Short mmCIF file of C-alpha atoms in Angstrom, two decimals:
data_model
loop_
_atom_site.label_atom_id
_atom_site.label_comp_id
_atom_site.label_asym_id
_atom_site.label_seq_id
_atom_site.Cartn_x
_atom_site.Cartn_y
_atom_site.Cartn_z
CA UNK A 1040 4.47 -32.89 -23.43
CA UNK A 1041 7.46 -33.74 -25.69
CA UNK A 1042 6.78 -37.79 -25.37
CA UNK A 1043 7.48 -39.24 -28.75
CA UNK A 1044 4.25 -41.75 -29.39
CA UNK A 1045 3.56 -44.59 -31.94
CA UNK A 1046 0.31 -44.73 -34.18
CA UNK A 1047 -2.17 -46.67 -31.83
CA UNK A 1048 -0.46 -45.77 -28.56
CA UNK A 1049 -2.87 -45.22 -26.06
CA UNK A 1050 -2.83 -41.38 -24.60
CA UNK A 1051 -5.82 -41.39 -22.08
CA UNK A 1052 -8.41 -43.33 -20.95
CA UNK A 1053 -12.13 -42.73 -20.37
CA UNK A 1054 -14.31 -43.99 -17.29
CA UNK A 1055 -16.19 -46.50 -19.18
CA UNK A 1056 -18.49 -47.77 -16.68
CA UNK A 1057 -21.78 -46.18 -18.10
CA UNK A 1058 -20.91 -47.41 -21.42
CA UNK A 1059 -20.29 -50.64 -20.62
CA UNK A 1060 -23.47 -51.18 -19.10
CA UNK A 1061 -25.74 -49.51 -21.86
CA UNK A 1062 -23.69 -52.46 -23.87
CA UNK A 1063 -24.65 -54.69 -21.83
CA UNK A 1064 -28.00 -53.16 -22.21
CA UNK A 1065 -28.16 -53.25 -25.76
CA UNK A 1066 -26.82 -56.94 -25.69
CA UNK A 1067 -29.47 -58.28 -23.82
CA UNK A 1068 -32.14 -56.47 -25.89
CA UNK A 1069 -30.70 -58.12 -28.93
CA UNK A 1070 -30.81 -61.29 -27.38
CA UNK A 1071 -34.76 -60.62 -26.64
CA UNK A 1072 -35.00 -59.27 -29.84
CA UNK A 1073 -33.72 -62.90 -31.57
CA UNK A 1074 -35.46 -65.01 -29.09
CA UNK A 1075 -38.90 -62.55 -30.40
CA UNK A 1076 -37.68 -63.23 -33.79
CA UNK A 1077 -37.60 -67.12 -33.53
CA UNK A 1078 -40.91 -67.61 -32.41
CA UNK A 1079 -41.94 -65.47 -35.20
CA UNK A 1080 -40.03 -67.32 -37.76
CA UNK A 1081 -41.41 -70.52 -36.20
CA UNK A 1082 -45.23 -69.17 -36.45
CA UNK A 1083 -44.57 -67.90 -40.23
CA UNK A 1084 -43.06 -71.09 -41.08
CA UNK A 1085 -45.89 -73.02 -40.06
CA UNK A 1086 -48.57 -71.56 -40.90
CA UNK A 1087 -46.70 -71.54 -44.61
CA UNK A 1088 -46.46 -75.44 -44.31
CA UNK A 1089 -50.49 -75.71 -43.68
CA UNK A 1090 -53.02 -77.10 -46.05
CA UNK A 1091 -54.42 -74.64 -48.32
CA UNK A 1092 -57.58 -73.51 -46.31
CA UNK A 1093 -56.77 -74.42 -43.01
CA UNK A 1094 -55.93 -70.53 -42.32
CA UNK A 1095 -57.30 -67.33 -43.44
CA UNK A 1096 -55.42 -65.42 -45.52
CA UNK A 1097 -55.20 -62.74 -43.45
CA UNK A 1098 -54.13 -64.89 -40.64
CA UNK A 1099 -51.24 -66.13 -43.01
CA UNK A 1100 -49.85 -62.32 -43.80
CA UNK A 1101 -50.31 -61.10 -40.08
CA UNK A 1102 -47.47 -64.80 -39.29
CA UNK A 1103 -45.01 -63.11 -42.24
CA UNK A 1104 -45.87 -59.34 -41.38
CA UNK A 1105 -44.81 -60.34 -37.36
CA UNK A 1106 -41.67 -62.08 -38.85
CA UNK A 1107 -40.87 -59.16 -41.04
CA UNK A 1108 -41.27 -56.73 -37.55
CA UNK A 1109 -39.29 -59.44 -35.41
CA UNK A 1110 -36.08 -59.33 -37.71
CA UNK A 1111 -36.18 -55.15 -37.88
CA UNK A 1112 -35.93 -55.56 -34.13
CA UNK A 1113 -32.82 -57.56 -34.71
CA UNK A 1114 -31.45 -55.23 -37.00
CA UNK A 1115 -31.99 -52.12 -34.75
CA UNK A 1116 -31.00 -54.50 -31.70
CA UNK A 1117 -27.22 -54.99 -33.81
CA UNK A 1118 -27.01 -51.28 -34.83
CA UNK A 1119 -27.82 -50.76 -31.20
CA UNK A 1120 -25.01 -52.79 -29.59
CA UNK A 1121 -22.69 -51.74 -32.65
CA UNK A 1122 -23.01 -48.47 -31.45
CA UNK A 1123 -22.42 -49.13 -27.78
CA UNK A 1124 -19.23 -50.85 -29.12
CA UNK A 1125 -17.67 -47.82 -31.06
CA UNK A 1126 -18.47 -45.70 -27.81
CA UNK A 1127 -16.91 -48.48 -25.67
CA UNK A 1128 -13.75 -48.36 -28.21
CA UNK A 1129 -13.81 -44.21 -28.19
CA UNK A 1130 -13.23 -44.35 -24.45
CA UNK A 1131 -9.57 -44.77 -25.21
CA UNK A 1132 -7.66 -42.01 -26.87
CA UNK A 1133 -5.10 -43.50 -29.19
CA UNK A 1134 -2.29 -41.49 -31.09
CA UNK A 1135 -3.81 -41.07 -34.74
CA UNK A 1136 0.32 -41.37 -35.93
CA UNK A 1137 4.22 -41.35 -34.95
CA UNK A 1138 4.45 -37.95 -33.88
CA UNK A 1139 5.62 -35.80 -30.94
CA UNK A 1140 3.07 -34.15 -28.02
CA UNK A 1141 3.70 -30.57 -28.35
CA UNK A 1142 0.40 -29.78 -25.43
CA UNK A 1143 -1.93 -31.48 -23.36
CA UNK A 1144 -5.20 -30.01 -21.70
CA UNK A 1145 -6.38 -33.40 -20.77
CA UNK A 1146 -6.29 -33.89 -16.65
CA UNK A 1147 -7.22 -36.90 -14.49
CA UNK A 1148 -10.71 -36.16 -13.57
CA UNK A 1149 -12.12 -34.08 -16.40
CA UNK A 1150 -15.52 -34.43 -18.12
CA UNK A 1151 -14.36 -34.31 -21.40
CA UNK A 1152 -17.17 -33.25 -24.45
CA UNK A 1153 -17.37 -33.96 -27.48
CA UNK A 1154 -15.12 -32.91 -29.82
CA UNK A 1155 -12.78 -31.15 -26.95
CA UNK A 1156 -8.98 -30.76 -27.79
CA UNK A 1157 -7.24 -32.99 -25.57
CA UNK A 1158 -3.64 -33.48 -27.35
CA UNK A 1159 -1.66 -31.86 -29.89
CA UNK A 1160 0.65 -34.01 -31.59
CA UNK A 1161 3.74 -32.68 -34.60
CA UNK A 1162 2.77 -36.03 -36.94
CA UNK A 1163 5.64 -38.27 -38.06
CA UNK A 1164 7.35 -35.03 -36.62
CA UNK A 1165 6.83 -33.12 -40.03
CA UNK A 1166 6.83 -29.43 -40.15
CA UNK A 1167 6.25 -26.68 -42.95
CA UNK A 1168 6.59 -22.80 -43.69
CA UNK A 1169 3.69 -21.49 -44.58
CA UNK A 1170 4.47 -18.54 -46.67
CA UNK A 1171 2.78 -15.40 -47.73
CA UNK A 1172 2.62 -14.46 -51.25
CA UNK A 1173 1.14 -11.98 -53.13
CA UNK A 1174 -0.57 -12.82 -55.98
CA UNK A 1175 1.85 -11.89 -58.30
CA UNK A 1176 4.21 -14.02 -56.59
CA UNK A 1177 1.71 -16.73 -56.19
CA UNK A 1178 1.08 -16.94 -60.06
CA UNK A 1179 5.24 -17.95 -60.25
CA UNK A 1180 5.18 -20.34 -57.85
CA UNK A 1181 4.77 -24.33 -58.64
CA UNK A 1182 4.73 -27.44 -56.70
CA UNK A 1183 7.90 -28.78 -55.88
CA UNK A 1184 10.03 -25.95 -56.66
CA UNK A 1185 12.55 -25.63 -53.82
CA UNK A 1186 12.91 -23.13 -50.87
CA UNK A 1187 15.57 -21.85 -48.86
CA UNK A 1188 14.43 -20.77 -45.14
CA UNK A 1189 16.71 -18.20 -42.88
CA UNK A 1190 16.96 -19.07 -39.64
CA UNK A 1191 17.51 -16.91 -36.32
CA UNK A 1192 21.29 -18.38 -36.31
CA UNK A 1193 21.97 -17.60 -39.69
CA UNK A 1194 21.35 -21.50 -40.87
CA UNK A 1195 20.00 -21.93 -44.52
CA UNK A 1196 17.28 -24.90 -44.65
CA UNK A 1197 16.09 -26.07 -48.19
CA UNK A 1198 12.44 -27.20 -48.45
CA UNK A 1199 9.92 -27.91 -51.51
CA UNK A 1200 6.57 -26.21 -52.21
CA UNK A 1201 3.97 -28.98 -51.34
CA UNK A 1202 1.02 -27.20 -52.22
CA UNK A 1203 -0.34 -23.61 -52.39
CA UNK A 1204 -3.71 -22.23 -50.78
CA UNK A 1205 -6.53 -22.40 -53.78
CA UNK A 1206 -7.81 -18.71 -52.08
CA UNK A 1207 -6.11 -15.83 -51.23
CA UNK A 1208 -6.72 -13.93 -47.55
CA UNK A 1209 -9.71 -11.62 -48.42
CA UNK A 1210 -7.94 -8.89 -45.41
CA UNK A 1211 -4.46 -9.71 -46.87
CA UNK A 1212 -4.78 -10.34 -50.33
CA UNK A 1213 -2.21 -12.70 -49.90
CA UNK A 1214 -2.43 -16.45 -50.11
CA UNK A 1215 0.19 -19.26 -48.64
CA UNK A 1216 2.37 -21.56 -50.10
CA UNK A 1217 3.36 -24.68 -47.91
CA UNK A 1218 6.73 -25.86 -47.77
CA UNK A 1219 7.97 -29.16 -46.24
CA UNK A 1220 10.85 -28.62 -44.00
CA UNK A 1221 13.03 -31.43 -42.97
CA UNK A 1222 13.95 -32.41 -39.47
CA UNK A 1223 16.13 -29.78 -37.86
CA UNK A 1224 16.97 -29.18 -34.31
CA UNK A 1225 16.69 -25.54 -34.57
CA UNK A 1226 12.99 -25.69 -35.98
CA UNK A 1227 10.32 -25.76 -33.89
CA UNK A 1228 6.20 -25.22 -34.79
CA UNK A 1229 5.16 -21.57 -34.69
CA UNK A 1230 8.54 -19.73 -35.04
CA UNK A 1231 8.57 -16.85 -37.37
CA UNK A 1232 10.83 -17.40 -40.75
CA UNK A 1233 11.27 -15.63 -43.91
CA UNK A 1234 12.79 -17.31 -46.91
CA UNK A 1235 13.13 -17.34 -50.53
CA UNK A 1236 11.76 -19.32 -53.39
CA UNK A 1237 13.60 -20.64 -56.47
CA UNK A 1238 11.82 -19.89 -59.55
CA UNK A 1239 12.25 -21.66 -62.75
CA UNK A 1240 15.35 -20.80 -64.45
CA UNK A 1241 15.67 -19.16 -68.13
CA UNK A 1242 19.03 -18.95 -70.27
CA UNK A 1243 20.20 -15.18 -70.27
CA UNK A 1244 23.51 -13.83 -71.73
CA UNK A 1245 26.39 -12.75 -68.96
CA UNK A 1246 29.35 -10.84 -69.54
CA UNK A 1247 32.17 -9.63 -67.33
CA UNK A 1248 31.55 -6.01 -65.47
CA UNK A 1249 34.67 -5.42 -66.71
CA UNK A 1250 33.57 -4.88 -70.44
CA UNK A 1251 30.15 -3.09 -69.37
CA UNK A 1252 30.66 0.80 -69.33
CA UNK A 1253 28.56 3.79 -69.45
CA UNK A 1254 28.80 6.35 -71.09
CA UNK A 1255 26.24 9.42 -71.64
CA UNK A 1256 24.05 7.32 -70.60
CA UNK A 1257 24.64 4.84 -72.41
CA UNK A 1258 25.95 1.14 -71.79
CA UNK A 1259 28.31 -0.20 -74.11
CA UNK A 1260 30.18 -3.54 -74.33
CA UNK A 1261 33.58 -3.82 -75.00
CA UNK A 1262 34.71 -6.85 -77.48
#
């Protein structure tokens, strides 16, 4: 936990001593499979090269119907081994990108199933803020407008919107707007933020509070 990794690095490894004997398995099957095939071919070729009348006709299409069967046996035999292969190659965990390890349940002796969690890794060490927005707010916010996040010690980060959630939460009624976040010490992955977002601006007419009074309810302006 914490170990910065490369894309490709390897993280774990898996016994691979069953595999690598069903590949060895499925090798020599394909290799019976080919040898099966040859004699086929062999059979089908000759008995194409005969004289007209020298075999049956039937005879003829039960020579190409074995050499059709043969090479499907040396198809399946080649999806077979390629198969043994990518199990072979999925017995080492490799780092899917640059990235941190932020937790690890893997541990030297576990039978691990498919699809079990065994790393968690912060990729190319990118984080975001996922806000939550009303709809009302949602329907202001665009793509790569920019956000400013408060932190804990007072520290102002700027981000921009990435994308926003097509749905909103059906409990909430809110939906989330994610905001890339650049690489700061003080950030870490699951801390609780707030933060605003910068709308689009629109020209509006300022004056000094000087000149504004009311009066009688009224405001008037001084010139």
């Amino acid at each position: 936990i914490g170990s910065a990794v490369k894309k490709g690095q390897e993280l774990a490894r898996l016994e691979a001593d069953s595999v690598q004997a069903a590949l060895a398995q499925a090798q020599a099957n394909l290799q019976q499979a080919q040898a099966g095939y040859a004699e086929a071919q062999s059979n089908a070729n000759r008995a194409r090269d005969m004289k007209q009348g020298m075999l049956s006709e039937q005879q003829q299409v039960q020579y190409q119907i074995a050499e059709q069967s043969a090479q499907a046996a040396v198809n399946a035999a080649k999806a077979m081994v390629e198969s043994q292969a990518i199990r072979l190659r999925q017995t080492r965990i490799l780092a899917v990108d640059d990235g941190i390890i932020t937790s690890r349940s893997a541990a030297l002796g576990m039978v691990v199933q498919t699809g079990s969690e065994l790393f968690r890794l912060i990729r190319q060490n990118r984080l975001e803020w996922r806000a939550e927005l009303t709809a009302a707010q949602r329907a202001q916010v665009k793509v790569g407008q920019t956000a400013q996040l408060q932190l804990s010690n007072g520290q102002t980060v700027s981000g921009q919107v990435r994308l926003l959630a097509p749905t909103l939460d059906p409990q909430t009624r809110k939906g989330l707007a994610y905001i890339d976040l650049p690489s700061v010490p003080q950030l870490q992955a699951g801390l609780f933020a707030q933060g605003e977002l910068q709308l689009d601006t629109t020209p509006a007419l300022t004056i000094p509070a000087a000149a504004l009074v009311l009066r009688d309810g009224y405001q008037y302006v001084f010139v």
